[in-house]
PDB file of C-alpha atoms in Angstrom:
ATOM      1  CA  MET A   1      80.563  84.751 125.987  1.00 38.00           C
ATOM      2  CA  ALA A   2      81.829  82.054 123.806  1.00 53.00           C
ATOM      3  CA  ASP A   3      85.800  81.622 124.013  1.00 84.00           C
ATOM      4  CA  HIS A   4      88.062  83.088 121.218  1.00 86.00           C
ATOM      5  CA  THR A   5      91.520  83.600 120.246  1.00 89.00           C
ATOM      6  CA  ASP A   6      93.030  86.863 119.498  1.00 91.00           C
ATOM      7  CA  GLN A   7      96.440  86.910 117.496  1.00 93.00           C
ATOM      8  CA  PRO A   8      98.539  88.686 114.772  1.00 96.00           C
ATOM      9  CA  ILE A   9      98.543  87.092 111.635  1.00 96.00           C
ATOM     10  CA  THR A  10     100.359  88.591 108.198  1.00 97.00           C
ATOM     11  CA  ILE A  11      98.592  88.761 105.058  1.00 94.00           C
ATOM     12  CA  LYS A  12     100.438  90.809 101.976  1.00 85.00           C
ATOM     13  CA  ASP A  13     103.022  91.645 104.357  1.00 92.00           C
ATOM     14  CA  CYS A  14     100.477  93.586 106.631  1.00 96.00           C
ATOM     15  CA  ARG A  15     100.270  92.291 110.256  1.00 97.00           C
ATOM     16  CA  ILE A  16      96.794  92.430 111.593  1.00 96.00           C
ATOM     17  CA  ARG A  17      94.931  91.686 114.816  1.00 95.00           C
ATOM     18  CA  LEU A  18      92.492  88.449 114.294  1.00 95.00           C
ATOM     19  CA  MET A  19      90.005  87.376 116.511  1.00 93.00           C
ATOM     20  CA  ARG A  20      88.263  83.681 116.170  1.00 95.00           C
ATOM     21  CA  GLY A  21      85.907  81.798 117.782  1.00 95.00           C
ATOM     22  CA  GLY A  22      83.144  79.070 117.933  1.00 95.00           C
ATOM     23  CA  ALA A  23      82.347  76.190 115.702  1.00 93.00           C
ATOM     24  CA  GLY A  24      80.658  75.617 112.916  1.00 95.00           C
ATOM     25  CA  ALA A  25      80.617  77.163 109.112  1.00 97.00           C
ATOM     26  CA  PRO A  26      83.074  79.801 108.615  1.00 97.00           C
ATOM     27  CA  LEU A  27      81.370  83.488 109.056  1.00 96.00           C
ATOM     28  CA  LEU A  28      83.581  86.506 108.414  1.00 96.00           C
ATOM     29  CA  PHE A  29      82.616  89.562 110.490  1.00 93.00           C
ATOM     30  CA  LEU A  30      84.270  92.834 109.126  1.00 93.00           C
ATOM     31  CA  HIS A  31      83.861  95.496 111.394  1.00 85.00           C
ATOM     32  CA  GLY A  32      82.794  99.324 111.165  1.00 75.00           C
ATOM     33  CA  GLY A  33      84.566 102.729 111.028  1.00 76.00           C
ATOM     34  CA  GLY A  34      84.521 102.535 114.535  1.00 77.00           C
ATOM     35  CA  GLY A  35      87.093  99.573 114.804  1.00 73.00           C
ATOM     36  CA  ALA A  36      86.792  95.892 115.921  1.00 72.00           C
ATOM     37  CA  GLY A  37      87.142  96.702 119.348  1.00 74.00           C
ATOM     38  CA  ILE A  38      86.725  93.545 121.415  1.00 73.00           C
ATOM     39  CA  TRP A  39      84.877  90.336 121.387  1.00 70.00           C
ATOM     40  CA  LEU A  40      81.402  91.780 120.842  1.00 77.00           C
ATOM     41  CA  PRO A  41      78.223  90.001 122.301  1.00 82.00           C
ATOM     42  CA  CYS A  42      76.830  89.593 118.653  1.00 85.00           C
ATOM     43  CA  MET A  43      80.141  87.810 117.871  1.00 87.00           C
ATOM     44  CA  ALA A  44      79.801  85.498 120.998  1.00 89.00           C
ATOM     45  CA  GLN A  45      76.269  84.829 119.949  1.00 91.00           C
ATOM     46  CA  LEU A  46      77.031  84.087 116.135  1.00 93.00           C
ATOM     47  CA  ALA A  47      80.029  81.700 117.596  1.00 94.00           C
ATOM     48  CA  LYS A  48      77.291  79.511 119.119  1.00 94.00           C
ATOM     49  CA  LYS A  49      76.491  78.252 115.431  1.00 96.00           C
ATOM     50  CA  PHE A  50      79.652  79.534 113.275  1.00 97.00           C
ATOM     51  CA  ASP A  51      83.526  79.896 113.483  1.00 96.00           C
ATOM     52  CA  VAL A  52      83.482  83.451 113.468  1.00 96.00           C
ATOM     53  CA  ILE A  53      86.428  85.117 111.898  1.00 96.00           C
ATOM     54  CA  ALA A  54      86.841  88.584 112.936  1.00 94.00           C
ATOM     55  CA  PRO A  55      89.928  90.588 111.536  1.00 95.00           C
ATOM     56  CA  GLU A  56      90.641  94.202 112.347  1.00 94.00           C
ATOM     57  CA  HIS A  57      91.349  95.749 109.156  1.00 92.00           C
ATOM     58  CA  PRO A  58      94.459  97.268 107.959  1.00 94.00           C
ATOM     59  CA  GLY A  59      94.864 100.624 109.321  1.00 90.00           C
ATOM     60  CA  PHE A  60      92.771 100.032 112.425  1.00 89.00           C
ATOM     61  CA  GLY A  61      93.393  99.500 116.118  1.00 89.00           C
ATOM     62  CA  GLU A  62      96.618  97.014 116.628  1.00 88.00           C
ATOM     63  CA  SER A  63      96.780  96.310 112.620  1.00 93.00           C
ATOM     64  CA  ASP A  64      99.318  97.918 110.360  1.00 95.00           C
ATOM     65  CA  THR A  65      98.857 100.651 108.380  1.00 94.00           C
ATOM     66  CA  PRO A  66     100.595  99.410 104.751  1.00 95.00           C
ATOM     67  CA  GLU A  67     101.336 102.208 102.141  1.00 94.00           C
ATOM     68  CA  TRP A  68      99.185 100.458  99.361  1.00 93.00           C
ATOM     69  CA  LEU A  69      95.991 100.935 101.504  1.00 92.00           C
ATOM     70  CA  ASP A  70      94.587 103.865  99.730  1.00 93.00           C
ATOM     71  CA  THR A  71      90.844 103.053  98.739  1.00 93.00           C
ATOM     72  CA  ILE A  72      88.023 100.574  99.815  1.00 91.00           C
ATOM     73  CA  GLY A  73      88.852  98.774  96.763  1.00 94.00           C
ATOM     74  CA  ASP A  74      92.284  97.947  98.242  1.00 94.00           C
ATOM     75  CA  LEU A  75      90.489  96.888 101.232  1.00 93.00           C
ATOM     76  CA  ALA A  76      88.346  94.184  99.415  1.00 94.00           C
ATOM     77  CA  ASN A  77      91.511  93.230  97.517  1.00 95.00           C
ATOM     78  CA  PHE A  78      93.279  92.643 100.940  1.00 95.00           C
ATOM     79  CA  TYR A  79      90.090  90.451 101.909  1.00 95.00           C
ATOM     80  CA  LEU A  80      90.577  88.392  98.862  1.00 96.00           C
ATOM     81  CA  ASP A  81      93.964  87.589  99.770  1.00 96.00           C
ATOM     82  CA  PHE A  82      92.891  87.277 103.463  1.00 97.00           C
ATOM     83  CA  LEU A  83      90.178  84.414 102.398  1.00 97.00           C
ATOM     84  CA  ASP A  84      92.696  82.702 100.161  1.00 97.00           C
ATOM     85  CA  GLN A  85      95.500  82.354 102.857  1.00 96.00           C
ATOM     86  CA  LEU A  86      93.148  80.874 105.531  1.00 96.00           C
ATOM     87  CA  ASP A  87      91.930  78.696 102.764  1.00 96.00           C
ATOM     88  CA  LEU A  88      88.192  79.787 103.285  1.00 96.00           C
ATOM     89  CA  ARG A  89      85.587  79.010 100.690  1.00 93.00           C
ATOM     90  CA  GLY A  90      82.063  79.661 100.648  1.00 92.00           C
ATOM     91  CA  VAL A  91      82.005  81.876 103.909  1.00 95.00           C
ATOM     92  CA  HIS A  92      78.790  83.646 105.407  1.00 96.00           C
ATOM     93  CA  LEU A  93      79.653  87.178 105.533  1.00 94.00           C
ATOM     94  CA  VAL A  94      78.448  89.894 108.114  1.00 90.00           C
ATOM     95  CA  GLY A  95      79.755  93.459 107.657  1.00 79.00           C
ATOM     96  CA  SER A  96      78.544  96.535 109.816  1.00 81.00           C
ATOM     97  CA  SER A  97      79.106  99.910 108.300  1.00 78.00           C
ATOM     98  CA  LEU A  98      82.617 100.306 106.747  1.00 70.00           C
ATOM     99  CA  GLY A  99      82.988  96.384 106.659  1.00 77.00           C
ATOM    100  CA  GLY A 100      79.689  96.181 105.067  1.00 72.00           C
TER     101      GLY A 100
END
């Protein structure tokens, strides 16, 4: 399994958990309704060729549940801010269920 970091970061006054590992072009992995859970075997495989960036959605697991989060549109706008704050452009995107 690829090594990765697991740390909190704050976006828009919302603290979320962020797992990140690998090297190469950035790949944003957005989890489904079951939560981010752990660094999954599929993430480890992707990390062999990509810099896998796997945030835990606001309102899930260890991440804050902000008052402004009501709709999928709110979540999509959060991720625009996320990409901007991490200065990520032209990322590959993998979305599972809710994250897709």
